[in-house]
Coordinates of C-alpha atoms in Angstrom, one line a residue:
M1 CA -6.5 -2.3 -0.7
G2 CA -5.7 -3.3 -4.3
R3 CA -4.1 -0.6 -6.4
A4 CA -3.6 -0.2 -10.1
A5 CA -0.3 1.2 -11.2
G6 CA -0.1 4.9 -10.3
V7 CA 0.4 7.9 -12.6
I8 CA 3.7 9.5 -11.8
A9 CA 4.6 13.0 -13.0
K10 CA 7.5 15.1 -11.8
M11 CA 6.6 14.8 -8.2
A12 CA 7.0 17.6 -5.7
Y13 CA 8.8 15.3 -3.2
D14 CA 12.6 15.0 -3.9
Y15 CA 13.2 11.2 -3.8
Q16 CA 16.7 10.3 -2.6
P17 CA 17.7 6.6 -2.9
F18 CA 19.0 4.9 0.2
P19 CA 22.4 3.2 -0.3
Y20 CA 22.5 -0.5 -1.0
V21 CA 25.2 -2.2 1.0
R22 CA 26.4 -5.7 0.1
P23 CA 25.1 -7.9 3.0
T24 CA 27.4 -10.0 5.1
G25 CA 25.5 -13.1 4.3
L26 CA 26.7 -13.2 0.7
D27 CA 30.3 -13.8 1.9
R28 CA 29.9 -15.8 5.1
K29 CA 27.2 -17.2 7.3
E30 CA 25.7 -14.6 9.6
H31 CA 24.9 -15.0 13.2
R32 CA 21.3 -15.9 14.1
H33 CA 19.3 -12.7 14.4
K34 CA 16.8 -12.0 17.1
V35 CA 14.3 -10.3 14.8
V36 CA 14.0 -9.8 11.1
I37 CA 11.4 -7.3 9.8
V38 CA 10.2 -7.6 6.2
G39 CA 9.1 -4.2 4.8
A40 CA 10.5 -0.7 5.5
G41 CA 7.2 1.2 5.3
P42 CA 5.8 3.1 8.3
I43 CA 4.9 -0.1 10.1
G44 CA 8.1 -2.0 9.7
L45 CA 10.2 1.0 10.5
A46 CA 8.1 1.8 13.6
A47 CA 8.4 -1.8 14.8
A48 CA 12.2 -1.6 14.4
I49 CA 12.4 1.6 16.4
E50 CA 10.0 0.4 19.1
L51 CA 12.1 -2.8 19.5
A52 CA 15.3 -0.8 19.6
Q53 CA 13.9 1.4 22.4
H54 CA 13.3 -1.8 24.3
G55 CA 16.8 -2.9 23.7
V56 CA 16.2 -5.5 20.9
A57 CA 18.1 -5.5 17.7
S58 CA 16.5 -6.1 14.3
V59 CA 17.3 -6.3 10.6
V60 CA 14.9 -4.6 8.2
L61 CA 14.7 -5.9 4.7
D62 CA 13.1 -4.0 1.8
D63 CA 13.0 -4.8 -1.9
N64 CA 13.1 -1.0 -2.7
N65 CA 15.5 1.8 -1.9
V66 CA 13.3 4.8 -1.7
V67 CA 10.4 5.9 0.5
S68 CA 6.9 5.2 -0.8
V69 CA 6.1 6.5 -4.3
G70 CA 3.0 8.7 -4.0
S71 CA 1.4 10.2 -0.9
R72 CA -0.6 7.0 -0.1
A73 CA -1.6 7.2 3.6
I74 CA -2.0 10.8 4.6
C75 CA -4.3 11.0 7.6
W76 CA -2.5 10.3 10.9
S77 CA -4.8 10.1 14.0
K78 CA -4.2 11.5 17.4
R79 CA -3.3 8.0 18.7
S80 CA -0.8 7.5 15.9
L81 CA 0.8 10.8 16.6
E82 CA 1.2 9.8 20.2
I83 CA 2.8 6.6 19.2
L84 CA 5.1 8.4 16.7
D85 CA 5.9 10.9 19.4
R86 CA 7.1 8.1 21.6
L87 CA 9.2 6.8 18.8
G88 CA 10.9 10.2 18.4
V89 CA 9.3 11.6 15.2
G90 CA 6.1 13.2 16.5
A91 CA 7.5 16.7 16.6
A92 CA 8.7 16.5 13.0
C93 CA 5.3 15.2 11.8
L94 CA 3.5 18.2 13.6
V95 CA 5.9 20.8 12.1
K96 CA 5.5 19.5 8.6
G97 CA 1.9 18.3 8.6
V98 CA -1.4 20.0 8.2
T99 CA -3.3 19.9 11.4
W100 CA -7.1 19.5 11.3
K101 CA -10.0 18.4 13.4
V102 CA -13.2 19.5 11.5
G103 CA -14.9 17.5 8.8
R104 CA -17.7 18.8 6.6
T105 CA -20.1 16.6 4.6
F106 CA -22.1 18.0 1.7
H107 CA -25.0 16.7 -0.3
G108 CA -25.0 18.3 -3.7
G109 CA -23.8 21.8 -2.9
T110 CA -25.4 22.0 0.6
E111 CA -23.5 21.3 3.9
I112 CA -25.6 18.8 5.8
Y113 CA -23.3 17.7 8.6
N114 CA -20.0 18.6 10.3
F115 CA -18.1 17.3 13.2
D116 CA -15.2 18.2 15.5
L117 CA -13.0 15.3 16.4
L118 CA -11.3 17.0 19.3
P119 CA -13.7 19.4 20.9
E120 CA -11.8 19.7 24.2
A121 CA -8.5 21.3 24.9
G122 CA -5.7 19.9 26.9
H123 CA -4.1 17.4 24.6
K124 CA -0.5 17.4 23.3
M125 CA -1.5 16.0 19.9
P126 CA -4.2 17.2 17.6
A127 CA -7.1 15.1 16.3
F128 CA -5.4 14.5 12.9
V129 CA -2.4 15.6 10.9
N130 CA -2.4 15.3 7.1
L131 CA 1.1 14.3 6.1
Q132 CA 2.2 12.3 3.0
Q133 CA 3.4 8.8 3.8
Y134 CA 6.8 9.5 2.2
Y135 CA 7.5 12.1 4.8
V136 CA 6.6 9.8 7.7
E137 CA 8.9 7.1 6.2
E138 CA 11.7 9.7 5.8
Y139 CA 11.5 10.7 9.4
L140 CA 11.3 7.1 10.6
V141 CA 14.4 6.1 8.5
R142 CA 16.2 9.1 9.9
R143 CA 15.3 8.0 13.4
A144 CA 16.2 4.4 12.8
L145 CA 19.7 5.5 11.7
E146 CA 20.1 6.8 15.3
F147 CA 20.4 3.2 16.4
P148 CA 23.6 2.0 14.8
G149 CA 24.4 -1.6 15.6
V150 CA 20.8 -2.1 16.8
I151 CA 18.7 -1.4 13.6
E152 CA 20.2 -2.5 10.3
L153 CA 18.4 -1.3 7.2
R154 CA 19.0 -3.5 4.1
W155 CA 17.7 -1.9 0.9
K156 CA 17.2 -3.9 -2.3
N157 CA 17.0 -7.1 -0.2
K158 CA 13.9 -9.0 -1.4
V159 CA 12.6 -12.0 0.5
V160 CA 12.1 -14.8 -2.0
G161 CA 11.7 -17.8 0.3
L162 CA 11.4 -18.9 3.9
V163 CA 11.6 -22.1 5.9
R164 CA 9.7 -22.1 9.1
Q165 CA 11.2 -24.0 12.1
T166 CA 10.0 -24.6 15.6
D167 CA 12.3 -22.0 17.1
G168 CA 12.8 -19.6 14.2
V169 CA 12.8 -18.9 10.4
I170 CA 15.3 -19.3 7.7
V171 CA 14.9 -16.4 5.2
E172 CA 16.1 -16.5 1.6
I173 CA 16.9 -13.1 0.2
E174 CA 17.7 -11.8 -3.3
T175 CA 20.0 -8.8 -3.8
P176 CA 21.7 -7.1 -6.8
D177 CA 24.8 -9.2 -5.9
G178 CA 23.1 -12.6 -5.6
T179 CA 21.1 -14.6 -3.1
Y180 CA 21.8 -15.5 0.5
A181 CA 20.0 -16.8 3.6
I182 CA 19.8 -15.7 7.2
E183 CA 18.3 -17.2 10.3
T184 CA 16.1 -15.4 12.8
E185 CA 14.2 -16.2 16.0
W186 CA 11.3 -14.0 14.9
L187 CA 10.1 -12.8 11.5
L188 CA 7.7 -9.8 11.4
A189 CA 5.8 -9.6 8.1
C190 CA 5.3 -5.8 7.6
D191 CA 5.2 -6.1 3.8
G192 CA 1.8 -4.6 3.1
A193 CA -1.5 -5.6 1.6
N194 CA 0.2 -7.6 -1.2
S195 CA 2.4 -9.4 1.3
D196 CA 4.9 -11.9 -0.2
I197 CA 5.2 -13.6 3.2
R198 CA 1.5 -14.2 3.3
R199 CA 1.6 -15.6 -0.2
M200 CA 4.5 -17.9 0.6
M201 CA 2.7 -19.2 3.6
K202 CA -0.5 -19.7 1.5
L203 CA -2.6 -17.6 3.9
H204 CA -5.7 -15.7 2.8
F205 CA -7.9 -12.9 4.0
D206 CA -11.4 -13.6 5.2
G207 CA -13.6 -10.7 4.2
E208 CA -15.5 -8.9 1.5
M209 CA -14.2 -7.5 -1.8
F210 CA -15.7 -4.2 -3.0
E211 CA -15.7 -3.8 -6.8
E212 CA -16.4 -0.1 -6.7
K213 CA -13.4 1.8 -8.2
F214 CA -12.0 5.1 -7.0
L215 CA -9.6 7.6 -8.5
I216 CA -7.1 9.1 -6.0
A217 CA -5.2 12.1 -7.2
D218 CA -2.7 14.5 -5.6
I219 CA -2.5 17.9 -7.2
E220 CA -0.2 20.9 -6.5
M221 CA -2.0 24.2 -6.5
T222 CA -2.3 27.5 -4.6
A223 CA -5.7 27.6 -3.0
D224 CA -7.5 28.9 0.1
F225 CA -9.3 25.7 1.1
P226 CA -9.3 25.5 4.9
S227 CA -7.5 22.7 6.7
E228 CA -10.6 20.5 7.0
R229 CA -11.9 17.3 5.5
W230 CA -14.6 17.9 2.9
F231 CA -16.7 15.1 1.6
W232 CA -19.5 15.4 -1.1
F233 CA -22.3 13.1 -1.9
E234 CA -23.6 13.6 -5.5
P235 CA -21.9 17.0 -6.1
S236 CA -22.7 18.9 -9.2
F237 CA -19.1 18.6 -10.4
H238 CA -19.3 14.8 -10.2
P239 CA -23.0 13.8 -10.6
G240 CA -24.3 10.7 -8.9
Q241 CA -21.0 9.9 -7.2
S242 CA -18.9 10.9 -4.2
A243 CA -15.8 13.0 -3.7
L244 CA -13.3 13.8 -1.0
L245 CA -10.8 16.7 -0.5
H246 CA -7.9 16.9 1.9
K247 CA -5.2 19.5 2.2
Q248 CA -1.6 18.3 2.5
P249 CA 1.8 20.1 3.0
D250 CA 3.7 21.6 0.0
N251 CA 0.4 23.0 -1.5
I252 CA -0.6 19.4 -2.4
Y253 CA -4.3 18.5 -2.3
R254 CA -5.7 15.0 -2.1
I255 CA -8.8 14.4 -4.2
D256 CA -10.7 11.0 -4.2
L257 CA -13.4 10.5 -6.8
Q258 CA -15.8 7.6 -7.0
L259 CA -15.8 6.2 -10.5
G260 CA -18.4 3.4 -10.4
W261 CA -18.3 -0.4 -10.7
G262 CA -17.9 -0.5 -14.4
A263 CA -14.9 1.9 -14.6
D264 CA -11.9 0.7 -16.6
A265 CA -8.8 1.3 -14.4
N266 CA -6.5 1.2 -17.4
V267 CA -8.5 4.0 -19.0
E268 CA -9.2 6.1 -15.9
R269 CA -5.6 6.3 -14.8
Q270 CA -4.6 8.2 -17.9
P271 CA -3.8 11.9 -17.3
E272 CA -6.1 13.0 -20.2
R273 CA -9.0 11.4 -18.2
I274 CA -7.9 12.6 -14.8
I275 CA -7.2 16.3 -15.4
P276 CA -10.7 17.2 -16.7
R277 CA -12.3 15.5 -13.7
I278 CA -10.0 17.5 -11.3
E279 CA -10.8 20.8 -13.2
K280 CA -14.5 20.3 -12.4
V281 CA -13.7 19.8 -8.7
V282 CA -11.4 22.9 -8.2
G283 CA -13.1 25.1 -10.8
H284 CA -10.0 25.9 -12.8
S285 CA -7.0 24.4 -14.6
D286 CA -4.2 26.1 -12.6
F287 CA -2.8 23.0 -11.0
R288 CA -0.2 20.3 -11.6
L289 CA -1.0 16.6 -11.3
D290 CA 1.5 15.2 -8.8
W291 CA 0.5 11.6 -8.5
A292 CA -2.6 9.5 -9.1
S293 CA -3.9 5.9 -8.9
V294 CA -7.1 4.0 -9.5
Y295 CA -8.0 1.4 -7.0
S296 CA -10.6 -1.0 -5.7
F297 CA -10.4 -2.5 -2.2
R298 CA -11.5 -5.2 0.2
C299 CA -12.2 -5.3 3.9
G300 CA -10.7 -8.4 5.5
R301 CA -8.1 -10.0 7.7
L302 CA -6.2 -13.1 8.5
A303 CA -7.9 -15.5 10.9
N304 CA -4.8 -15.2 13.1
F305 CA -1.9 -12.8 13.1
V306 CA 0.6 -15.0 14.8
H307 CA 1.8 -18.2 13.0
G308 CA 4.5 -19.7 15.1
R309 CA 7.6 -17.5 14.7
V310 CA 6.1 -15.4 11.9
V311 CA 4.0 -12.5 13.1
F312 CA 1.9 -10.4 10.7
V313 CA 1.6 -6.6 11.3
G314 CA -0.3 -3.9 9.5
D315 CA -1.7 -4.4 6.0
S316 CA -0.2 -7.8 5.7
A317 CA -2.6 -8.9 8.5
H318 CA -5.7 -6.8 7.7
V319 CA -7.0 -4.4 5.0
V320 CA -9.8 -1.9 5.0
S321 CA -11.1 0.8 2.6
P322 CA -9.3 4.1 2.8
F323 CA -12.4 6.0 4.0
G324 CA -11.9 6.6 7.7
A325 CA -8.1 6.5 7.8
R326 CA -8.0 3.1 9.5
G327 CA -5.2 1.4 7.5
G328 CA -2.0 3.0 8.5
N329 CA -3.4 4.1 11.9
G330 CA -4.5 0.5 12.6
G331 CA -1.0 -0.8 11.7
L332 CA 0.7 1.6 14.1
Q333 CA -1.6 0.3 16.8
D334 CA -0.5 -3.3 15.9
V335 CA 3.1 -2.2 16.5
D336 CA 2.1 -0.6 19.8
A337 CA 0.5 -3.8 21.0
L338 CA 3.2 -6.2 19.7
C339 CA 6.7 -4.9 20.3
W340 CA 6.9 -4.6 24.1
R341 CA 5.6 -8.1 24.3
L342 CA 8.1 -9.4 21.7
A343 CA 10.9 -7.6 23.4
A344 CA 10.0 -9.3 26.7
I345 CA 10.1 -12.7 24.9
V346 CA 13.4 -12.1 23.3
Q347 CA 14.9 -10.9 26.6
G348 CA 13.6 -13.9 28.5
R349 CA 11.1 -11.9 30.6
A350 CA 8.0 -13.5 29.1
E351 CA 6.9 -16.7 27.4
A352 CA 6.0 -16.8 23.7
E353 CA 2.4 -17.5 24.6
I354 CA 2.0 -13.8 25.5
L355 CA 1.7 -13.1 21.7
G356 CA -1.7 -14.7 22.0
H357 CA -2.7 -11.5 23.7
Y358 CA -1.4 -9.5 20.8
D359 CA -3.3 -11.7 18.4
A360 CA -6.6 -11.4 20.3
E361 CA -6.4 -7.7 20.9
R362 CA -5.5 -6.7 17.3
C363 CA -8.0 -9.1 15.8
H364 CA -10.5 -7.3 17.9
G365 CA -9.2 -3.9 16.8
S366 CA -9.2 -5.1 13.1
D367 CA -12.8 -6.4 13.4
E368 CA -13.9 -3.0 14.7
N369 CA -12.1 -1.2 11.8
I370 CA -13.5 -3.6 9.2
Q371 CA -17.0 -3.2 10.5
N372 CA -16.8 0.6 10.4
S373 CA -15.1 0.6 7.0
S374 CA -17.6 -1.8 5.5
R375 CA -20.5 0.2 6.8
T376 CA -19.0 3.4 5.3
T377 CA -18.5 1.7 1.9
R378 CA -22.1 0.4 1.8
F379 CA -23.4 3.9 2.6
M380 CA -21.1 5.5 -0.1
T381 CA -21.7 2.8 -2.7
P382 CA -25.1 1.2 -1.8
A383 CA -26.4 -1.8 -3.7
D384 CA -29.7 -1.4 -5.4
G385 CA -32.6 -2.1 -3.1
I386 CA -32.9 -1.4 0.6
E387 CA -29.3 -0.1 0.9
K388 CA -29.8 2.6 -1.7
T389 CA -33.3 3.4 -0.4
F390 CA -31.9 3.9 3.1
R391 CA -28.9 6.0 1.9
D392 CA -31.0 8.3 -0.3
A393 CA -33.6 8.8 2.5
V394 CA -30.9 9.7 5.1
L395 CA -29.3 12.2 2.7
A396 CA -32.6 13.8 1.9
L397 CA -33.7 14.0 5.6
A398 CA -30.3 15.4 6.7
H399 CA -30.9 18.7 4.9
D400 CA -33.6 19.6 7.4
C401 CA -33.7 17.0 10.2
A402 CA -31.0 16.9 12.9
F403 CA -31.7 13.3 13.9
A404 CA -30.6 12.1 10.4
R405 CA -27.3 13.9 10.2
P406 CA -25.3 11.5 12.4
L407 CA -26.5 8.7 10.2
V408 CA -24.7 10.2 7.2
N409 CA -21.6 8.0 6.9
S410 CA -18.7 9.4 4.9
G411 CA -16.2 7.6 7.0
R412 CA -16.1 7.0 10.8
L413 CA -12.6 8.3 11.4
S414 CA -10.0 6.2 13.2
L415 CA -10.1 6.0 16.9
P416 CA -8.3 3.4 19.1
C417 CA -10.5 0.6 20.2
T418 CA -10.9 -0.4 23.8
Y419 CA -9.5 -3.9 24.4
P420 CA -11.7 -6.4 26.2
L421 CA -9.0 -7.2 28.9
Q422 CA -9.4 -10.2 31.1
N423 CA -9.1 -9.7 34.9
A424 CA -8.6 -6.0 34.6
P425 CA -9.4 -4.3 37.9
D426 CA -12.0 -1.5 37.4
D427 CA -13.5 0.8 40.0
V428 CA -16.6 2.1 38.3
R429 CA -16.7 5.2 40.4
L430 CA -13.9 6.5 38.3
P431 CA -14.5 8.4 35.0
A432 CA -15.8 6.5 32.0
C433 CA -13.2 8.0 29.6
S434 CA -10.4 6.0 31.4
V435 CA -11.7 2.5 31.6
P436 CA -9.3 -0.5 31.5
G437 CA -8.4 -1.5 27.9
S438 CA -8.5 2.1 26.7
V439 CA -5.6 4.4 25.9
A440 CA -4.7 6.5 28.9
P441 CA -6.0 10.0 28.2
D442 CA -3.4 12.7 27.8
A443 CA -3.6 15.8 30.0
P444 CA -1.4 18.8 30.7
I445 CA 0.7 18.5 33.9
G446 CA 2.9 21.5 34.8
A447 CA 5.0 22.4 31.8
G448 CA 4.6 19.0 30.2
W449 CA 2.1 16.2 29.3
L450 CA 0.9 13.2 31.2
L451 CA 1.5 10.7 28.3
D452 CA 5.1 11.7 28.2
Q453 CA 5.4 10.2 31.7
L454 CA 3.8 6.9 30.8
G455 CA 4.8 4.0 28.5
G456 CA 7.8 1.8 27.9
E457 CA 7.2 -0.3 31.1
P458 CA 4.4 -1.0 33.4
T459 CA 3.7 2.1 35.5
L460 CA 1.6 2.8 38.6
L461 CA 0.1 6.3 38.2
I462 CA -0.8 7.8 41.6
L463 CA -3.2 10.7 41.7
G464 CA -4.6 13.0 44.4
E465 CA -4.3 11.8 47.9
G466 CA -3.1 8.3 46.9
S467 CA 0.0 7.1 48.7
G468 CA 2.1 4.0 49.1
Q469 CA 5.0 2.2 47.5
F470 CA 5.1 -0.9 45.3
A471 CA 8.5 -2.5 45.0
G472 CA 9.8 -3.2 41.5
L473 CA 7.2 -1.1 39.7
R474 CA 7.8 2.3 38.2
Q475 CA 5.6 4.9 39.8
V476 CA 4.5 8.3 38.6
R477 CA 2.7 10.9 40.7
A478 CA 1.0 13.5 38.6
D479 CA -0.3 16.9 39.5
V480 CA -4.1 17.0 39.6
T481 CA -4.8 19.7 37.0
P482 CA -8.4 20.3 36.0
E483 CA -8.0 18.0 33.0
V484 CA -6.4 15.2 35.1
R485 CA -9.3 15.5 37.5
E486 CA -11.9 15.3 34.7
R487 CA -10.3 12.4 32.9
Y488 CA -9.0 10.3 35.8
L489 CA -10.5 11.3 39.2
G490 CA -14.0 12.7 38.7
D491 CA -15.4 13.5 42.1
L492 CA -13.0 11.3 44.1
N493 CA -9.9 12.5 45.9
R494 CA -7.5 9.7 44.9
A495 CA -7.0 7.0 42.3
Y496 CA -4.4 4.5 41.2
Y497 CA -4.0 3.4 37.6
L498 CA -1.8 0.6 36.3
I499 CA -0.6 1.6 32.8
R500 CA 0.9 -1.0 30.3
P501 CA 4.1 -0.3 28.3
D502 CA 1.8 0.7 25.4
Q503 CA 0.0 3.3 27.5
I504 CA -3.1 1.1 27.8
I505 CA -4.9 1.2 31.1
A506 CA -4.5 -2.3 32.7
G507 CA -6.4 -1.6 35.9
R508 CA -7.6 1.1 38.2
W509 CA -8.4 1.4 41.9
V510 CA -9.6 3.9 44.4
D511 CA -8.2 1.8 47.3
L512 CA -4.8 0.1 46.6
D513 CA -4.4 -3.6 47.4
P514 CA -0.8 -4.9 46.7
D515 CA -2.0 -8.4 45.9
R516 CA -4.5 -7.1 43.3
V517 CA -1.8 -4.9 41.8
Q518 CA 0.6 -7.8 41.5
S519 CA -2.2 -9.9 39.9
A520 CA -2.8 -7.2 37.3
I521 CA 1.0 -7.0 36.6
D522 CA 1.1 -10.8 36.2
D523 CA -1.7 -10.5 33.7
I524 CA 0.2 -7.9 31.6
W525 CA 3.0 -10.4 31.2
G526 CA 0.7 -13.3 30.5
K527 CA 1.4 -15.1 33.8
R528 CA -1.4 -17.2 35.3
P529 CA -1.7 -18.5 38.9

């Protein structure tokens, strides 16, 4: 997504600069690092923590020394919360964030459609939490500092050049004290949609640019709006356009307003233009503008995310429109699919070719996100002709006809994709919600949660009357609660699930065959007969 410069007032968040420390490389040659991560946003920090939990050290470089300015990403999905929980910051996000699961869509002043993203109970994490990106980064920085000697955060260290080699990368870095270079076996480009690494490597996104412009504004006010997502098509307060409202912590509300193709970003970002628009939305002037920006965006991705020893992660690899909360959430799923594999490579437990699986899986996930995001954008901002005729007809019918309401597209909200795994054992007698390639469903077990028992390493989950041992493989036997039965067993009395380190189901059986289990384990690590 391309952003214009934001409007910054006296923000509610108290920005505290991180300390710049003179890097060793300015005074003497550093040892060759295993992993260097460019970008200390949510994706880069999450990658460093995930690698650290697998025993791999990294250096994180960032050209700034504060968390993100402005709320930016605010909607964190259930899957992202599960990942953040595994990284050690999930509880902090839940305590601070605004939990929600209901979305309401209006046409004019009439509600025409609503949805519940988590209609069933028995999950540790909610459907969504609204939490400003700067808080997520703050919690991740705090967590990263719990790995001294493993994670090194280098603030005000800007990458200005790189030399790719067969077995690594030489990175040139600019600091307030001068320029130095370090060598690394692997470079992770987590430096966002305007990635300098991508530019240096002359790589480009394939995709579609949307010229429609939107205003995004955070305001501070006391209000009684419920903790829900509200989206309007053609509201009276913003005729002919669309609008979105989300509640955030600290009495901050996010408002998105469609401005039209011909809007001048330089004009529309001025507070004297923004404030009257917001007054029409909330119906009064008793609010304070906290932060705002005007943006247009594109939907696209790199053809490949892995380029030798340089790996692209998050927005540096793929971009989507903000409607559907697929940007930051998709980036965390990149981290989830990448870091256990990279750790195995660094530690000599897998060959570099295993990153081809990361590339294939996350390209698949990105394509799904881009498709959903593009469809949403076309429905929200239809071109003249058949697109607009269809959109207007759906909105008109949705007032009275139930069949039309699911066609109203104000953003298909982020869900993890199901990977098309090769050679994944699948007994189709088991429930459809737990197929290979999907995230293992959570469920309460005793006083805890099933997902807390899974992840980090390949695990054989044994359920019901299943029995047997498998040498060298972590095994977990879970109580068969009603939720476990519904999500994993169905009408059967036993089942075995092989779970990958990222909590993805790699295979499932009703009858256990050690040779088939070993074959599935070999497939996790990219080994072929």
